[in-house]
Amino acid sequence: MAKEKWLIDLSEMDEFQRQILELSTEDSYLIRGCAGSGKTILALRRAHDIKIKSIAEKKPVSFTLLVYTKALRSFIKSGVLELGLDLNQVVHYDVWDESAVDYIVVDEVQDFDKEKIEAVRNAANISMMLYGDSHQQVYHGKMSTEEIADFLKLPQKELLRNYRLPKTIASFVSHVSDDLLLENKCVKLGTEKPRIIKFATWQQELDFIMNEIRTRNLTDTAILLPYNTKSAANYVPRNVHRNVESVSEYLDSQGFSHEFKMRDDNDWDRSDLDFDSELPKVLTWHSAKGLQFEAVFMPFCEYPYHDDWFVENYKKPLYVGLTRSYKHLYLTHSGNVSPFFKKIPPFKYDN
């Protein structure tokens, strides 16, 4: 199946999205929207409108589009080029030098710390447009979108529809999140329920994933993990395989071609992600923010030594991972299934 187009045409936008597009580039706002509501698309369109306005008025202006993850910057590259934007003006959070510009557009603002949000305000000479969703806040202790809007004294608008997630998946995911209205926001019905499948070993989980990708000829897939490296995963006993490093090594040992992104123990990013390729992508729940795939596989869902700390720090990143799929969602485990999923009614998933 061909990848689902993520940069939709203007004619395909709903009334809420069009209202956001029609806002003056001279005014500042915070836009709230659930996963799949089009926030990243609108952020790119905002940057494009700024460029077109500059050309029409024959007045050079400066702008920066800030994104929170390097994977998202790579994912939207095709859209940036399609809209004729300069990729150098799409800047990752960690490398932004806080230089003042006329316009700033921020995606995933809910994960910016207060100091960075103040820097955004100080750097925007004319206006800032911020997009975010508190339900997808993957790091603990950050401000909610409502608190950010109050802090910056920004008016708010909301996107009310989810175009990525099928209702069959949303009905399942709503039990993991605090967004009880998630299913009602979704437009697509869906053809498959999520699957929760138990295996005898973690290696069998990965063998199943490789076989499923091959036999179903899946060409837009992600394998999502909670940790980057073996040492990071080893903070929890019996947890060594639940990371990008171990999974990538196992896939290599089986001759299974894939791409991966991880942050190593020296805090360096290692990545060979190419979102124009059909190879499976292996990355963390955190790095998957803003991305979408036809099929998402989330192995090792038994979560050994599951405790209050894990719930507090990993519930929202898990939600991010669960909401990346626009068609198929697979959860596998080789032990007692995670408490995150035990309260989900069995009729909402298949085995």
XYZ file of C-alpha atoms in Angstrom:
351
model
C 0.000 0.000 0.000
C 1.256 3.471 -0.872
C 1.991 5.778 2.019
C -0.890 7.980 3.045
C -0.254 11.573 1.998
C 0.297 13.696 5.087
C 0.687 17.165 3.510
C -2.921 17.558 2.404
C -4.050 20.135 -0.149
C -5.823 23.309 0.926
C -9.038 22.015 -0.650
C -9.000 19.031 1.743
C -8.928 21.091 4.931
C -11.934 21.316 7.244
C -13.534 24.503 8.525
C -11.460 24.543 11.736
C -8.188 24.195 9.828
C -9.212 26.868 7.324
C -10.053 29.245 10.164
C -6.530 28.805 11.506
C -5.035 29.409 8.046
C -7.029 32.606 7.680
C -5.575 34.150 10.844
C -3.339 37.133 10.119
C 0.367 36.403 10.096
C 0.760 39.591 12.128
C -1.118 38.144 15.106
C 0.055 35.604 17.660
C -1.908 32.550 18.789
C -1.625 29.198 20.491
C -3.358 26.410 18.560
C -4.416 23.290 20.474
C -5.183 20.046 18.687
C -5.172 16.316 19.303
C -2.886 13.837 17.550
C -3.664 13.746 13.830
C -5.502 17.075 13.762
C -3.092 18.699 11.301
C -0.966 20.885 13.584
C 2.298 20.210 11.751
C 0.638 20.785 8.365
C -0.730 24.113 9.554
C 2.661 25.088 10.975
C 4.216 24.511 7.539
C 1.378 26.365 5.825
C 1.883 29.296 8.199
C 5.569 29.444 7.239
C 4.576 29.250 3.562
C 2.071 32.121 3.973
C 4.768 34.255 5.557
C 7.026 33.600 2.565
C 4.256 34.390 0.020
C 3.352 37.610 1.853
C 6.992 38.672 1.796
C 7.192 38.085 -1.968
C 3.887 39.868 -2.653
C 4.893 42.919 -0.638
C 8.473 42.823 -1.955
C 9.601 43.068 1.633
C 12.186 40.617 2.936
C 11.263 39.040 6.253
C 12.870 36.448 8.497
C 11.200 33.462 10.143
C 12.022 30.275 12.001
C 9.964 27.086 12.240
C 10.939 25.303 15.467
C 10.350 21.563 15.860
C 10.988 19.457 18.937
C 12.505 16.265 17.482
C 15.088 15.596 14.797
C 12.965 12.727 13.493
C 10.080 15.131 12.835
C 12.401 17.532 11.028
C 13.459 14.640 8.782
C 9.863 13.466 8.318
C 8.570 16.869 7.131
C 11.516 17.516 4.788
C 9.473 16.541 1.718
C 6.713 18.969 2.709
C 9.205 21.762 3.374
C 10.660 21.329 -0.110
C 7.222 20.943 -1.729
C 6.173 24.312 -0.310
C 9.401 25.944 -1.465
C 10.667 26.667 2.046
C 14.303 26.793 3.076
C 15.139 23.696 5.130
C 17.678 25.796 7.074
C 14.767 27.777 8.521
C 13.297 24.592 10.030
C 15.292 24.298 13.228
C 15.498 21.582 15.870
C 14.888 22.607 19.476
C 18.377 21.664 20.710
C 20.300 23.662 18.097
C 18.185 26.817 17.966
C 20.423 29.802 18.758
C 17.478 31.991 19.871
C 18.224 34.619 17.232
C 15.530 37.247 16.794
C 13.396 36.961 13.640
C 10.215 38.589 12.422
C 8.055 35.475 12.752
C 8.380 32.274 14.790
C 6.282 29.139 14.285
C 6.582 26.387 16.924
C 5.372 22.784 16.645
C 4.966 20.567 19.767
C 5.254 23.566 22.083
C 3.976 21.512 25.043
C 7.445 19.966 25.415
C 9.338 23.272 25.501
C 10.520 24.299 28.960
C 9.629 27.701 30.400
C 13.049 29.163 29.607
C 12.744 28.178 25.937
C 9.197 29.536 25.745
C 10.444 32.866 27.103
C 13.177 32.794 24.448
C 10.518 32.283 21.749
C 8.608 35.307 23.000
C 11.759 37.448 23.072
C 12.895 36.332 19.615
C 9.617 37.049 17.773
C 9.728 40.637 16.519
C 6.272 40.564 14.893
C 4.354 37.396 15.817
C 4.548 33.824 17.041
C 2.256 30.897 16.262
C 2.454 27.963 18.645
C 0.942 24.496 18.110
C 0.613 21.859 20.821
C -1.297 19.140 22.641
C -0.951 18.548 26.383
C -2.019 14.901 25.955
C 1.201 14.340 23.983
C 3.517 15.978 26.505
C 6.283 13.383 26.789
C 8.425 15.043 29.461
C 7.316 15.512 33.035
C 7.092 18.938 34.676
C 6.427 21.086 31.583
C 3.611 23.610 31.267
C 0.309 22.616 29.670
C -0.787 24.395 26.503
C -3.320 26.365 28.562
C -0.591 27.455 30.983
C 1.668 28.459 28.089
C -1.124 30.555 26.572
C -1.744 32.250 29.924
C 1.977 32.839 30.473
C 2.393 34.456 27.043
C -1.057 36.089 27.110
C -1.988 34.474 23.807
C -5.497 33.841 22.475
C -6.223 30.160 21.779
C -7.879 28.244 18.962
C -8.630 24.519 18.846
C -8.578 21.867 16.120
C -11.414 19.446 16.812
C -10.942 16.528 14.392
C -8.429 13.713 14.147
C -7.763 12.597 10.569
C -5.007 10.055 11.251
C -6.367 7.705 13.862
C -9.171 5.264 12.960
C -11.985 4.986 15.495
C -11.088 1.324 16.009
C -7.690 2.375 17.376
C -8.929 5.511 19.145
C -11.502 3.491 21.101
C -8.635 1.356 22.408
C -6.186 4.206 23.054
C -8.712 6.338 24.973
C -8.390 3.894 27.888
C -4.670 4.670 28.141
C -4.970 8.460 27.903
C -6.942 11.125 29.715
C -8.601 12.157 26.443
C -11.971 10.449 26.854
C -13.342 12.204 23.758
C -10.608 10.937 21.450
C -12.825 8.477 19.549
C -15.471 11.141 18.907
C -12.833 13.397 17.343
C -11.788 10.768 14.788
C -13.131 10.846 11.230
C -12.037 7.422 9.908
C -13.890 4.289 11.014
C -11.021 1.843 10.501
C -11.029 -1.763 9.301
C -8.958 -3.513 11.983
C -8.894 -3.491 15.762
C -5.536 -3.228 17.531
C -3.960 -6.591 18.331
C -2.406 -7.718 21.635
C -0.389 -10.888 21.064
C 1.527 -12.970 23.603
C 4.708 -14.931 22.814
C 7.054 -17.157 24.796
C 10.166 -14.969 24.322
C 11.082 -11.459 23.272
C 12.916 -12.871 20.251
C 9.664 -14.476 19.077
C 7.984 -11.091 19.305
C 10.509 -9.620 16.893
C 10.335 -12.684 14.632
C 6.569 -12.160 14.379
C 7.021 -8.478 13.540
C 9.503 -9.234 10.763
C 7.230 -11.924 9.325
C 4.149 -9.694 9.479
C 5.918 -6.888 7.651
C 7.094 -9.293 4.947
C 3.895 -11.295 4.450
C 1.584 -8.268 4.461
C 4.030 -6.303 2.302
C 3.934 -3.373 4.710
C 6.001 -0.484 3.387
C 5.260 2.269 5.919
C 6.027 0.825 9.338
C 7.558 1.686 12.694
C 8.808 -0.425 15.592
C 8.610 1.744 18.705
C 10.491 1.218 21.974
C 10.626 3.039 25.328
C 14.446 3.340 25.527
C 17.343 4.193 23.219
C 20.213 2.026 24.483
C 20.915 -1.158 26.434
C 22.398 0.755 29.358
C 19.381 3.056 29.586
C 16.997 0.099 29.545
C 19.065 -1.735 32.164
C 18.008 0.699 34.866
C 15.059 -1.674 35.184
C 16.063 -5.358 35.772
C 15.313 -7.896 32.999
C 14.735 -4.986 30.656
C 17.800 -5.072 28.412
C 16.013 -5.831 25.124
C 13.449 -3.017 25.358
C 15.524 -0.451 23.448
C 16.416 0.626 19.929
C 20.012 -0.617 20.177
C 19.101 -4.220 21.063
C 16.252 -4.458 18.574
C 18.351 -3.053 15.740
C 21.129 -5.569 16.536
C 18.652 -8.461 16.536
C 17.108 -7.376 13.229
C 20.604 -7.132 11.745
C 21.397 -10.655 12.976
C 18.340 -11.912 11.081
C 19.255 -10.076 7.877
C 16.216 -7.807 8.187
C 16.831 -4.426 6.552
C 15.634 -1.436 8.542
C 16.518 2.109 9.582
C 16.891 3.408 13.119
C 17.315 6.488 15.233
C 18.674 6.542 18.751
C 20.535 8.763 21.178
C 23.628 6.906 22.407
C 25.134 6.861 25.897
C 27.301 9.889 25.039
C 24.151 11.853 24.157
C 24.949 11.770 20.426
C 22.164 11.124 17.946
C 22.699 8.232 15.545
C 20.207 8.050 12.712
C 19.847 6.735 9.183
C 16.137 7.510 8.826
C 14.958 8.173 5.287
C 11.219 8.788 5.164
C 11.211 8.407 1.384
C 12.255 4.766 1.744
C 9.985 1.773 2.426
C 12.217 0.253 5.104
C 10.824 -0.169 8.643
C 11.847 2.531 11.105
C 13.039 1.650 14.636
C 12.903 4.492 17.161
C 11.654 5.454 20.609
C 8.155 6.479 21.610
C 9.538 9.961 22.313
C 11.151 10.310 18.879
C 7.912 9.283 17.152
C 6.200 12.549 18.100
C 4.566 14.121 15.068
C 5.189 11.121 12.791
C 2.682 8.761 11.195
C 2.855 5.230 9.781
C 0.490 2.740 8.189
C 1.513 0.077 10.725
C 2.948 0.555 14.209
C 4.477 -2.315 16.198
C 5.065 -1.871 19.933
C 6.829 -4.953 21.336
C 7.645 -5.886 24.944
C 4.397 -4.599 26.439
C 4.759 -6.570 29.658
C 6.779 -3.776 31.359
C 8.675 -5.686 34.065
C 8.813 -3.987 37.449
C 6.046 -1.628 36.387
C 5.634 0.958 39.155
C 4.373 4.476 39.893
C 7.551 6.032 38.472
C 7.039 4.312 35.125
C 3.379 5.332 35.008
C 4.245 8.958 35.717
C 7.083 9.161 33.206
C 5.955 6.859 30.399
C 2.161 7.026 30.183
C 2.159 10.014 27.819
C 5.063 8.786 25.636
C 3.170 5.490 25.334
C 0.107 7.465 24.217
C 2.250 9.177 21.578
C 3.356 5.799 20.232
C -0.169 4.382 20.201
C -1.464 7.327 18.165
C 1.086 7.129 15.317
C -0.804 4.577 13.192
C -3.328 5.406 10.506
C -4.296 1.752 9.917
C -2.646 -1.108 11.876
C -1.566 -1.244 15.532
C 0.189 -4.277 17.039
C 1.179 -4.733 20.693
C 3.202 -7.801 21.671
C 4.466 -9.174 24.996
C 6.132 -12.252 26.458
C 4.986 -11.952 30.060
C 2.097 -10.472 31.992
C 0.627 -7.689 29.861
C 1.226 -4.144 31.035
C -1.231 -2.639 33.570
C -1.760 0.113 30.988
C -3.807 -2.362 28.931
C -5.429 -4.599 31.538
C -8.501 -2.399 31.949
C -9.264 -2.195 28.225
C -12.412 -4.210 27.371
C -11.417 -7.331 25.396
C -13.905 -6.562 22.616
C -11.821 -3.514 21.678
C -8.854 -5.557 20.455
C -7.968 -8.851 18.784
C -5.333 -11.412 19.710
